[in-house]
């Protein structure tokens, strides 16, 4: 008895001391990061996230089998905390039962049910790991690059926790110490007890003591192992989700205080050059990664054979954070000055510049890690502090700076697209004319690219037909700054953004409709931080509103199959998934087919993150990969709601040699074609936009 207590307590004290020291060190390390950039989401949203994502395991349950296995393991660990209390109670008193509930059949059943459920889940995890073994599937495995040895060890330790638990409970039953003596609700323990019963009470008494100590040793040993491994997420995931700064949609990037161009000092560091420049929240992100690889398997860069894996990027940053711990904790500015920058030492430039900022990784991550912000932060440093970036990008940056658009065509050409219209579009010179409801933000592609112009023209004609009044800025409009910001040139972004905000305020803009999801996202989600608050709507939302209210009635002249491609900055970043589909659904004769990767899981076209203006020399082209998927649906129209997606997909359709069979069209063009090619309905009433 005394020996059992001494051994049990000794194991516990040693393991708790080692794990406690590690957790204390870890908390100091994370808190050494810079202050978080955006305000806290608030307790209500945090509580919602805890209930939905942590307790409800919503993100993981989108994959039914692994999701259920994880659900039962997570809840198994929670319920089995009761058995830990029972184990420590039994260490001191073999007849111990938890006060009040200790003999309840329901408790015995729950404990045994979750013990078995965890064991079954472990078998599922084993199957998943064998099926997705990196040795077999190489880059296609989501575990490629993860610490698979540690993962197997964890599965083994969890199995040992349950096995030792069931054995000591069974032996307790046979020695008369089981709190649920003879109660068949504790079905698993009693089942094992039957197997051990023939050994007799004496042997069962020995087994009871040994298995109890083994159970305590495995649990506390697991605690130590967790504190040193990727399984830290058991403790950190609820904290990471609860302290998230950005619930759900991705939306805008941060304008951090140290990026404020009006307050630059000699010591100002733009972006993140070294690990200590990340915020504590980002350091918590890195520490929380489970290495599950879900981000990796959806990344358009990784799946087209580029070197960027969001998982490996986060793991690389975490490893560097741990390796730099002494420096981070000492806060020695001399050491920090001498430390090498993350790029290229830890993060290869090809990794950094491959990202399209599509947000798939953030969307999929079960513990809410924000890869895109980390990537853009490092790009900011590379561009603004080191001037190290793909040199072909110089041209588009210079064009935005000098001409106000990435192509360098200049403001004088921004009205040419209107020449094909058979009505006049008011051009704002000083202020938006009375009675005009919307300022139509045409965007650089809509105003200047030949294919983009067709989208802008169709949108304008459909709005006009529905009686929506709008005006354009023409030469006063310029690039919103989205590509410059995603590329890392925060200085240029803020310059153009501030100029645009001034113009928009001068002309009295209140309601803005944008056809480009990048413009839409930037004006809606990023201009407010610079003082520009406007009501912004995307044309897909406005068209859906007009169609749903009978203000715009598509014609019956279309017949064919349409597959809709979700633009990342409309869908994932801003949650506009249904509206474009509603517009297509409203066209008689248009049959919609979905691609496998659609809505939240939509696959990027390859243009975002300023990739539109960079060479794509590594691996398969992202637009080709997406177009192969679209063509695989058998659709004769690939529809979208973004001029950049349209250009990328159209290029890929032409390159596939399918240009004669498949067309790439904006949803506005699709509506227009339905009107032109057949039984066009009577014209819509005037002043039809209502309160869209
Ligand atoms: S944002 Fe997209 S391209 Fe960039 S790392 Fe994430 S998934 Fe990959
Ligand atoms: S970043 Fe998130 S999705 Fe990617 S491996 Fe880590 S936990 Fe999994």
XYZ file of C-alpha atoms and ligand atoms in Angstrom:
708
model
C 0.000 0.000 0.000
C 2.681 2.519 1.063
C 4.938 1.385 -1.755
C 2.113 1.898 -4.248
C 1.471 5.413 -2.951
C 5.164 6.310 -2.978
C 5.713 5.014 -6.514
C 2.501 6.613 -7.820
C 3.298 9.986 -6.256
C 6.943 9.887 -7.311
C 5.991 9.263 -10.945
C 3.384 12.004 -10.768
C 5.631 14.604 -9.165
C 8.494 13.988 -11.609
C 6.238 14.074 -14.687
C 4.277 17.114 -13.534
C 7.510 18.950 -12.749
C 8.964 18.214 -16.201
C 5.731 19.066 -18.041
C 5.057 22.124 -15.850
C 8.527 23.488 -16.535
C 8.003 22.975 -20.250
C 4.597 24.689 -20.244
C 5.961 27.630 -18.253
C 8.832 27.967 -20.721
C 6.401 27.753 -23.613
C 4.123 30.415 -22.197
C 7.088 32.775 -21.710
C 8.227 32.055 -25.252
C 4.826 32.793 -26.757
C 4.368 35.927 -24.658
C 7.721 37.220 -25.901
C 6.059 37.947 -29.252
C 4.974 41.404 -30.365
C 1.527 42.683 -29.336
C -1.393 41.245 -31.322
C -2.438 43.454 -34.216
C -6.188 43.395 -34.342
C -8.624 43.881 -31.486
C -9.910 40.840 -29.624
C -13.022 39.310 -31.146
C -14.850 39.522 -27.794
C -15.996 36.943 -25.286
C -19.303 36.137 -26.983
C -17.665 35.238 -30.302
C -14.903 33.381 -28.483
C -17.481 31.341 -26.555
C -19.307 30.566 -29.798
C -16.064 29.400 -31.397
C -15.266 27.207 -28.390
C -18.699 25.586 -28.545
C -18.781 25.123 -32.320
C -15.158 24.382 -33.167
C -13.697 22.855 -30.016
C -16.647 21.142 -28.309
C -18.623 20.546 -31.514
C -15.532 19.782 -33.647
C -17.388 21.383 -36.567
C -14.388 21.804 -38.835
C -13.178 18.248 -38.320
C -16.608 16.705 -38.759
C -16.665 17.778 -42.407
C -14.542 14.637 -42.890
C -16.993 12.121 -41.424
C -14.816 9.184 -40.412
C -11.687 10.994 -39.179
C -13.961 13.697 -37.747
C -15.975 11.214 -35.688
C -12.802 9.442 -34.572
C -11.362 12.769 -33.389
C -14.690 13.750 -31.797
C -14.777 10.568 -29.709
C -11.108 10.829 -28.791
C -11.457 14.447 -27.684
C -14.614 13.773 -25.667
C -13.160 10.475 -24.488
C -10.257 12.339 -22.920
C -12.668 14.774 -21.295
C -14.958 12.090 -19.835
C -12.040 9.916 -18.814
C -10.768 12.709 -16.563
C -13.165 11.044 -14.106
C -11.119 7.864 -14.278
C -7.976 9.850 -13.453
C -9.666 11.078 -10.281
C -10.654 7.486 -9.544
C -7.103 6.250 -10.182
C -5.548 8.746 -7.772
C -8.298 8.021 -5.239
C -7.564 4.295 -5.552
C -3.880 4.989 -4.974
C -4.717 5.993 -1.399
C -7.914 4.005 -0.813
C -8.709 0.888 -2.809
C -12.425 1.353 -2.149
C -12.419 4.944 -3.382
C -15.416 6.269 -5.309
C -15.950 9.854 -6.478
C -18.282 11.560 -3.958
C -21.989 11.623 -4.944
C -21.634 10.211 -8.460
C -18.973 7.569 -7.859
C -21.355 4.593 -7.913
C -23.808 5.783 -10.556
C -24.347 3.267 -13.330
C -24.457 6.119 -15.855
C -20.934 7.183 -14.862
C -19.663 3.621 -15.162
C -21.297 3.306 -18.564
C -19.931 6.634 -19.841
C -16.422 5.783 -18.742
C -16.540 2.388 -20.406
C -18.328 3.629 -23.506
C -15.682 6.286 -24.135
C -12.864 3.854 -23.346
C -14.104 1.595 -26.109
C -14.877 4.541 -28.403
C -11.310 5.817 -28.017
C -9.908 2.373 -28.810
C -12.077 2.149 -31.942
C -10.996 5.679 -32.919
C -7.367 4.652 -32.552
C -7.975 1.832 -35.008
C -9.499 4.368 -37.414
C -6.484 6.679 -37.014
C -4.182 3.729 -37.611
C -6.029 2.904 -40.828
C -5.886 6.538 -41.967
C -2.161 6.744 -41.265
C -1.446 3.506 -43.130
C -3.613 4.572 -46.063
C -1.962 8.004 -46.252
C 1.574 6.906 -45.441
C 4.010 9.483 -46.883
C 6.359 6.684 -47.902
C 3.697 5.441 -50.298
C 1.863 8.583 -51.400
C 4.744 11.037 -51.224
C 3.554 14.638 -51.760
C -0.043 13.481 -52.128
C -0.042 12.402 -48.485
C -1.241 15.082 -46.117
C 1.252 13.682 -43.602
C 4.195 14.290 -45.949
C 6.778 16.163 -43.864
C 4.944 15.635 -40.544
C 6.581 13.902 -37.595
C 4.992 10.510 -38.237
C 7.101 8.649 -35.648
C 5.770 10.888 -32.890
C 2.243 10.395 -34.192
C 2.555 6.601 -33.934
C 3.987 6.952 -30.433
C 1.020 9.069 -29.401
C -1.443 6.513 -30.755
C 0.404 3.838 -28.812
C 0.406 5.878 -25.584
C -3.310 6.611 -25.836
C -3.966 2.911 -26.416
C -1.888 2.095 -23.329
C -3.861 4.605 -21.247
C -7.093 2.820 -22.137
C -5.718 -0.713 -21.900
C -4.183 -0.176 -18.436
C -7.388 1.544 -17.359
C -9.587 -1.377 -18.383
C -7.212 -3.909 -16.811
C -7.048 -2.236 -13.393
C -10.801 -1.689 -13.385
C -11.310 -5.366 -14.277
C -8.943 -6.445 -11.516
C -10.774 -4.105 -9.115
C -14.003 -5.900 -10.002
C -12.405 -9.229 -9.159
C -10.975 -7.983 -5.843
C -14.192 -6.233 -4.805
C -12.760 -2.704 -5.122
C -14.560 -1.594 -8.277
C -16.863 1.395 -7.586
C -19.391 -0.112 -10.000
C -19.179 -3.622 -8.516
C -21.278 -6.082 -10.533
C -22.929 -3.278 -12.495
C -23.128 -4.414 -16.119
C -23.394 -0.845 -17.365
C -19.594 -0.807 -16.934
C -19.665 -3.404 -19.663
C -16.068 -3.217 -20.906
C -14.464 -3.437 -17.464
C -16.704 -6.317 -16.529
C -15.975 -8.069 -19.801
C -12.214 -7.918 -19.117
C -12.888 -8.930 -15.493
C -14.409 -12.176 -16.725
C -11.192 -12.960 -18.549
C -9.052 -12.238 -15.467
C -11.352 -13.889 -12.935
C -9.914 -17.431 -13.329
C -6.522 -16.111 -12.139
C -7.919 -15.799 -8.629
C -8.120 -12.912 -6.145
C -4.430 -12.921 -5.225
C -3.186 -12.506 -8.783
C -5.949 -9.991 -9.518
C -4.801 -7.970 -6.517
C -1.272 -7.820 -7.966
C -2.656 -6.933 -11.399
C -4.788 -4.220 -9.811
C -1.758 -2.553 -8.221
C 0.541 -2.922 -11.217
C -2.045 -1.791 -13.772
C -3.065 1.158 -11.605
C 0.534 2.356 -11.361
C 1.038 1.674 -15.058
C -2.067 3.715 -15.835
C -0.801 6.649 -13.756
C 2.658 6.328 -15.330
C 1.280 6.302 -18.883
C -1.041 9.276 -18.237
C 1.644 11.435 -16.644
C 4.232 10.261 -19.178
C 1.794 11.229 -21.917
C 1.536 14.683 -20.342
C 5.301 15.077 -20.607
C 5.353 13.781 -24.163
C 2.520 16.108 -25.174
C 4.344 19.123 -23.800
C 7.262 18.364 -26.133
C 5.336 17.305 -29.237
C 2.805 18.382 -31.842
C 0.155 17.045 -29.479
C 0.490 20.304 -27.610
C -2.670 21.143 -29.513
C -4.629 19.160 -26.896
C -4.024 22.092 -24.555
C -3.301 24.932 -26.983
C -6.115 24.480 -29.518
C -8.886 25.752 -27.199
C -6.680 28.737 -26.295
C -5.811 29.460 -29.926
C -9.451 29.274 -31.023
C -10.616 31.342 -28.050
C -8.026 34.079 -28.586
C -8.544 34.233 -32.346
C -8.590 37.713 -33.787
C -10.459 36.760 -36.903
C -13.481 34.540 -36.539
C -14.686 32.731 -39.678
C -14.056 34.731 -42.877
C -10.567 35.838 -43.836
C -11.363 39.231 -45.365
C -8.866 42.030 -44.916
C -5.254 42.088 -43.858
C -4.014 44.175 -40.954
C -2.669 47.659 -41.089
C -0.354 47.262 -38.121
C 0.703 50.271 -36.048
C 4.319 49.861 -37.110
C 3.256 50.014 -40.760
C 1.835 53.486 -40.297
C 3.805 55.495 -42.811
C 3.224 58.694 -40.871
C 5.085 57.421 -37.814
C 8.237 55.916 -39.236
C 11.327 55.970 -37.043
C 14.858 54.662 -37.553
C 14.024 51.516 -35.582
C 10.842 50.767 -37.466
C 10.752 47.237 -38.866
C 8.238 46.751 -41.653
C 6.736 43.297 -41.599
C 8.434 40.242 -40.156
C 12.120 39.608 -40.787
C 12.974 37.505 -37.746
C 10.907 35.249 -35.576
C 10.688 37.856 -32.782
C 8.824 40.208 -35.128
C 5.782 37.911 -35.094
C 3.040 38.635 -32.587
C 2.371 36.405 -29.583
C -0.821 35.256 -31.337
C 1.170 34.141 -34.357
C 3.626 32.352 -32.061
C 0.655 30.633 -30.418
C -0.501 29.653 -33.915
C 2.866 28.057 -34.685
C 2.884 26.140 -31.395
C -0.651 24.853 -31.913
C -0.129 23.195 -35.308
C -1.087 19.507 -35.141
C 0.789 18.676 -38.364
C -2.457 17.186 -39.670
C -1.636 18.435 -43.180
C -5.186 19.471 -44.053
C -3.872 22.873 -45.148
C -1.223 21.204 -47.278
C -3.606 18.956 -49.170
C -5.791 21.891 -50.288
C -3.028 24.371 -51.078
C -3.013 25.241 -54.794
C 0.731 25.802 -54.654
C 1.507 22.441 -53.032
C -0.944 20.441 -55.119
C 0.603 21.809 -58.299
C 4.102 20.755 -57.196
C 5.414 24.053 -55.914
C 7.612 24.097 -52.831
C 5.080 25.914 -50.634
C 3.252 23.809 -48.087
C 1.416 25.894 -45.504
C 1.964 23.089 -42.987
C 5.722 22.925 -43.554
C 5.883 26.717 -43.447
C 4.184 26.804 -40.035
C 6.326 23.901 -38.787
C 9.454 25.690 -40.005
C 8.499 28.847 -38.150
C 7.676 26.856 -35.009
C 11.005 25.027 -35.122
C 12.822 28.314 -35.604
C 10.907 29.805 -32.680
C 11.972 26.935 -30.431
C 15.551 27.056 -31.712
C 15.681 30.817 -31.057
C 14.149 30.512 -27.573
C 17.237 31.672 -25.672
C 17.455 34.797 -27.787
C 13.733 35.486 -27.577
C 13.626 35.063 -23.814
C 16.766 37.085 -23.132
C 15.463 39.928 -25.332
C 19.084 40.648 -26.153
C 18.952 43.288 -28.871
C 22.551 42.575 -29.878
C 21.812 38.910 -30.497
C 18.602 39.800 -32.299
C 20.475 42.161 -34.604
C 22.919 39.411 -35.515
C 20.274 36.731 -36.110
C 19.664 35.693 -39.680
C 16.434 36.662 -41.354
C 13.757 34.006 -41.824
C 13.973 34.342 -45.595
C 15.977 32.658 -47.072
C 17.426 30.776 -44.056
C 14.215 29.186 -42.762
C 11.740 29.989 -45.523
C 12.856 29.547 -49.101
C 11.973 32.516 -51.352
C 10.122 30.163 -53.737
C 7.967 29.103 -50.787
C 7.184 32.675 -49.839
C 6.331 33.869 -53.327
C 4.257 30.844 -54.362
C 1.287 31.805 -52.199
C -1.832 33.069 -53.951
C -3.352 34.165 -50.598
C -6.362 32.039 -51.519
C -7.081 31.280 -47.863
C -7.782 27.556 -48.319
C -5.254 26.743 -45.624
C -6.877 29.046 -43.079
C -10.323 27.741 -43.996
C -9.319 24.118 -43.473
C -7.142 24.452 -40.401
C -8.992 22.798 -37.494
C -7.167 24.961 -34.953
C -7.652 28.319 -36.722
C -4.066 29.042 -37.701
C -3.699 32.116 -39.950
C -1.075 31.283 -42.538
C -1.851 34.130 -44.944
C -1.057 36.881 -42.440
C 2.274 35.259 -41.599
C 3.158 34.981 -45.291
C 2.218 38.573 -46.090
C 4.073 39.808 -42.995
C 7.254 38.128 -44.272
C 6.647 39.464 -47.783
C 6.371 42.968 -46.321
C 9.799 42.626 -44.783
C 11.308 41.248 -47.965
C 9.865 44.052 -50.089
C 10.176 47.049 -47.789
C 13.301 46.240 -45.778
C 15.389 44.072 -48.096
C 14.112 44.801 -51.609
C 14.321 41.058 -52.255
C 11.461 39.864 -54.439
C 10.799 38.401 -57.902
C 12.061 41.128 -60.171
C 9.296 40.708 -62.754
C 6.998 42.254 -60.128
C 8.792 45.584 -60.448
C 6.785 46.419 -63.538
C 3.322 46.033 -62.052
C 4.336 47.874 -58.887
C 5.795 50.742 -60.898
C 2.692 50.832 -63.076
C 0.398 51.097 -60.076
C 2.560 53.825 -58.640
C 2.866 55.874 -61.811
C -0.241 55.056 -63.840
C -2.712 53.823 -61.230
C -3.124 50.351 -62.708
C -0.934 47.225 -62.913
C -0.817 47.283 -66.734
C 0.360 50.894 -66.866
C -2.330 51.980 -69.331
C -3.284 55.069 -67.374
C -6.476 56.835 -66.336
C -7.202 58.203 -69.822
C -8.186 54.734 -71.004
C -10.498 53.966 -68.117
C -13.639 54.986 -69.957
C -13.032 53.152 -73.230
C -15.114 50.177 -72.063
C -18.204 52.421 -71.939
C -17.998 53.129 -75.700
C -19.668 49.771 -76.426
C -22.715 50.713 -74.338
C -25.850 52.111 -75.978
C -26.595 54.380 -73.013
C -24.581 57.032 -71.238
C -22.912 56.233 -67.968
C -22.537 59.337 -65.807
C -18.875 60.047 -65.098
C -18.302 61.702 -61.743
C -16.267 64.851 -62.010
C -16.946 66.632 -58.735
C -19.719 64.760 -56.948
C -22.058 61.866 -57.598
C -25.150 63.315 -59.336
C -28.420 63.450 -57.404
C -30.583 60.388 -57.919
C -27.648 58.130 -58.719
C -27.687 55.272 -56.260
C -24.387 53.479 -56.799
C -20.860 54.358 -57.595
C -19.757 51.542 -59.900
C -16.140 50.684 -59.029
C -15.106 49.122 -62.334
C -11.625 47.972 -61.299
C -8.479 47.900 -63.421
C -9.297 44.612 -65.180
C -12.887 45.682 -65.881
C -11.779 49.012 -67.336
C -8.587 48.017 -69.138
C -8.390 44.312 -70.001
C -10.290 43.211 -73.106
C -11.941 40.250 -71.389
C -12.509 42.254 -68.223
C -14.179 44.986 -70.283
C -16.779 42.498 -71.519
C -17.630 41.653 -67.925
C -17.905 45.346 -67.002
C -20.069 46.043 -70.051
C -22.421 43.138 -69.327
C -22.706 44.172 -65.700
C -23.445 47.773 -66.656
C -26.085 46.693 -69.193
C -27.781 44.374 -66.700
C -27.848 47.044 -63.993
C -29.167 49.563 -66.498
C -31.822 47.124 -67.691
C -32.939 46.554 -64.112
C -33.216 50.299 -63.578
C -30.278 50.609 -61.209
C -28.736 54.054 -61.386
C -24.967 54.249 -61.250
C -22.034 56.451 -62.114
C -18.340 55.741 -62.605
C -15.186 57.587 -61.586
C -13.469 57.058 -64.963
C -9.991 58.615 -64.863
C -10.372 59.351 -61.157
C -10.479 55.636 -60.361
C -7.220 53.838 -59.701
C -6.022 50.452 -58.456
C -7.350 49.744 -54.954
C -3.884 48.539 -53.993
C -4.871 44.891 -53.444
C -2.039 43.317 -55.474
C 0.555 45.657 -53.972
C -0.620 44.799 -50.451
C -0.691 41.032 -51.040
C 2.728 41.272 -52.650
C 4.016 42.938 -49.491
C 4.340 46.528 -50.678
C 2.334 48.014 -47.842
C 3.756 51.452 -48.539
C 2.330 51.529 -52.049
C -0.952 50.039 -50.867
C -1.440 52.728 -48.263
C -0.531 55.470 -50.709
C -3.085 54.429 -53.324
C -5.685 53.450 -50.754
C -5.530 56.837 -49.045
C -5.787 58.621 -52.401
C -8.805 56.508 -53.367
C -10.498 57.114 -50.042
C -9.995 60.842 -50.464
C -11.522 60.689 -53.949
C -14.455 58.590 -52.770
C -15.135 60.981 -49.925
C -14.802 64.019 -52.188
C -17.404 62.726 -54.629
C -19.715 61.736 -51.794
C -19.690 57.973 -52.415
C -21.988 56.062 -50.080
C -22.947 52.876 -51.895
C -20.354 51.191 -54.073
C -20.865 48.213 -56.361
C -17.728 46.394 -57.491
C -17.311 43.657 -60.086
C -13.841 42.627 -58.967
C -13.804 40.604 -55.721
C -10.348 41.981 -54.929
C -11.589 45.574 -55.157
C -14.718 44.554 -53.248
C -12.683 42.943 -50.456
C -10.200 45.792 -50.214
C -12.729 48.633 -50.131
C -15.074 46.729 -47.832
C -12.614 45.178 -45.389
C -9.398 47.185 -45.591
C -10.309 50.798 -46.326
C -12.145 51.237 -42.994
C -8.800 50.952 -41.137
C -7.599 53.913 -43.237
C -10.699 55.991 -42.630
C -12.801 54.913 -45.610
C -16.200 53.547 -44.536
C -18.498 52.757 -47.456
C -21.379 50.403 -48.144
C -19.847 47.955 -50.579
C -21.645 45.277 -52.539
C -20.373 42.864 -55.151
C -22.197 42.710 -58.470
C -23.066 39.040 -57.825
C -24.964 40.115 -54.708
C -26.687 42.973 -56.527
C -27.648 40.818 -59.517
C -29.006 38.117 -57.186
C -31.053 40.729 -55.379
C -32.428 42.082 -58.645
C -33.216 38.603 -59.953
C -34.806 37.458 -56.698
C -37.014 40.543 -56.657
C -38.081 40.195 -60.265
C -36.317 43.408 -61.269
C -34.068 41.544 -63.641
C -35.671 38.617 -65.426
C -33.242 36.375 -67.330
C -34.346 35.262 -70.774
C -35.166 31.733 -71.798
C -32.717 31.558 -74.643
C -29.956 29.654 -72.954
C -29.575 25.928 -72.929
C -26.517 24.208 -71.535
C -24.477 23.192 -68.548
C -22.720 25.711 -66.338
C -20.108 25.106 -63.687
C -19.450 28.005 -61.337
C -15.930 28.742 -60.134
C -15.826 30.476 -56.715
C -13.372 33.382 -56.730
C -11.374 33.107 -53.486
C -11.900 36.745 -52.517
C -15.650 36.565 -53.068
C -16.264 33.103 -51.625
C -13.862 32.090 -48.910
C -12.764 35.590 -47.953
C -16.237 37.140 -47.931
C -18.693 34.249 -47.771
C -20.572 35.106 -50.975
C -21.352 31.576 -52.151
C -25.094 31.440 -52.810
C -25.760 34.654 -54.709
C -23.888 33.851 -57.940
C -25.456 30.394 -57.944
C -28.889 31.963 -57.422
C -28.321 34.105 -60.518
C -27.377 31.075 -62.625
C -30.296 29.060 -61.208
C -32.664 31.839 -62.313
C -31.690 31.363 -65.963
C -34.124 28.930 -67.578
C -32.257 26.206 -69.445
C -29.046 26.606 -67.486
C -28.161 23.411 -65.672
C -25.611 23.855 -62.908
C -22.977 21.269 -62.102
C -20.570 21.707 -59.240
C -16.889 20.963 -59.342
C -15.635 18.695 -56.547
C -13.765 21.630 -55.028
C -16.431 24.299 -54.651
C -17.779 26.857 -52.193
C -15.564 26.889 -49.029
C -13.302 24.326 -50.694
C -13.125 26.182 -54.007
C -9.749 25.919 -55.727
C -7.843 29.062 -56.646
C -7.413 30.219 -60.273
C -3.812 31.162 -59.519
C -4.067 34.953 -59.848
C -4.346 36.087 -56.224
C -1.561 37.338 -53.996
C -0.179 39.293 -56.976
C 0.678 35.959 -58.628
C -1.097 37.363 -61.706
C 2.033 39.424 -62.351
C 4.643 36.820 -61.505
C 6.108 33.993 -63.544
C 4.836 30.503 -62.713
C 7.792 28.345 -63.629
C 7.527 25.578 -61.055
C 5.122 22.638 -61.339
C 1.782 22.601 -63.097
C 0.053 25.928 -63.647
C -2.676 26.500 -61.064
C -5.139 27.748 -63.685
C -4.608 24.577 -65.724
C -5.299 22.413 -62.694
C -8.519 24.269 -61.969
C -9.585 24.248 -65.598
C -8.991 20.496 -65.894
C -11.432 20.094 -63.024
C -13.955 22.433 -64.658
C -13.683 20.643 -67.994
C -14.127 17.333 -66.194
C -17.666 18.336 -65.245
C -18.672 18.325 -68.908
C -19.953 21.900 -68.624
C -19.971 24.052 -71.753
C -19.748 27.256 -69.721
C -17.297 27.920 -66.930
C -18.840 30.812 -65.093
C -17.334 33.047 -62.448
C -17.703 36.495 -60.917
C -14.180 37.882 -61.042
C -12.302 39.361 -63.985
C -9.006 37.835 -62.867
C -10.503 34.350 -62.547
C -12.050 34.882 -65.980
C -8.707 35.758 -67.551
C -6.869 32.875 -65.853
C -9.513 30.274 -66.668
C -9.977 31.500 -70.203
C -6.225 31.309 -70.816
C -6.263 27.733 -69.529
C -9.295 26.707 -71.596
C -7.584 28.057 -74.720
C -4.340 26.298 -73.777
C -6.279 23.046 -73.360
C -7.506 23.350 -76.922
C -11.115 23.480 -75.737
C -11.724 27.085 -76.695
C -14.242 26.120 -79.381
C -16.335 23.976 -77.050
C -16.174 25.695 -73.681
C -16.583 29.363 -72.875
C -15.584 31.244 -69.728
C -18.134 33.872 -68.753
C -19.034 36.175 -65.912
C -22.483 35.593 -64.421
C -23.566 38.981 -65.795
C -22.632 37.865 -69.320
C -24.592 34.680 -68.793
C -27.710 36.616 -67.818
C -27.220 38.930 -70.779
C -26.763 36.036 -73.190
C -29.977 34.442 -71.927
C -31.753 37.680 -72.808
C -30.168 38.158 -76.206
C -30.346 34.663 -77.559
C -33.998 33.822 -77.132
C -37.274 34.686 -75.556
C -36.325 37.860 -73.781
C -38.859 38.912 -71.191
C -40.465 42.325 -71.066
C -38.175 45.017 -69.745
C -37.819 45.407 -66.046
C -39.315 48.308 -64.124
C -37.278 51.425 -63.578
C -35.557 52.323 -60.297
C -35.410 48.710 -59.436
C -32.504 48.333 -57.052
C -34.557 49.066 -53.929
C -32.512 48.695 -50.833
C -30.017 46.120 -52.036
S -3.259 30.957 -48.993
Fe -3.602 29.374 -50.540
S -1.697 29.355 -51.729
Fe -1.242 30.427 -49.818
S -0.468 28.852 -48.449
Fe -2.653 29.006 -48.067
S -3.584 27.466 -49.375
Fe -1.493 27.774 -50.123
S -1.597 24.538 -39.938
Fe -3.576 23.731 -39.292
S -4.294 22.517 -41.038
Fe -2.108 22.861 -41.334
S -1.090 21.094 -40.448
Fe -1.169 22.647 -38.849
S -3.061 22.239 -37.745
Fe -3.193 21.098 -39.663
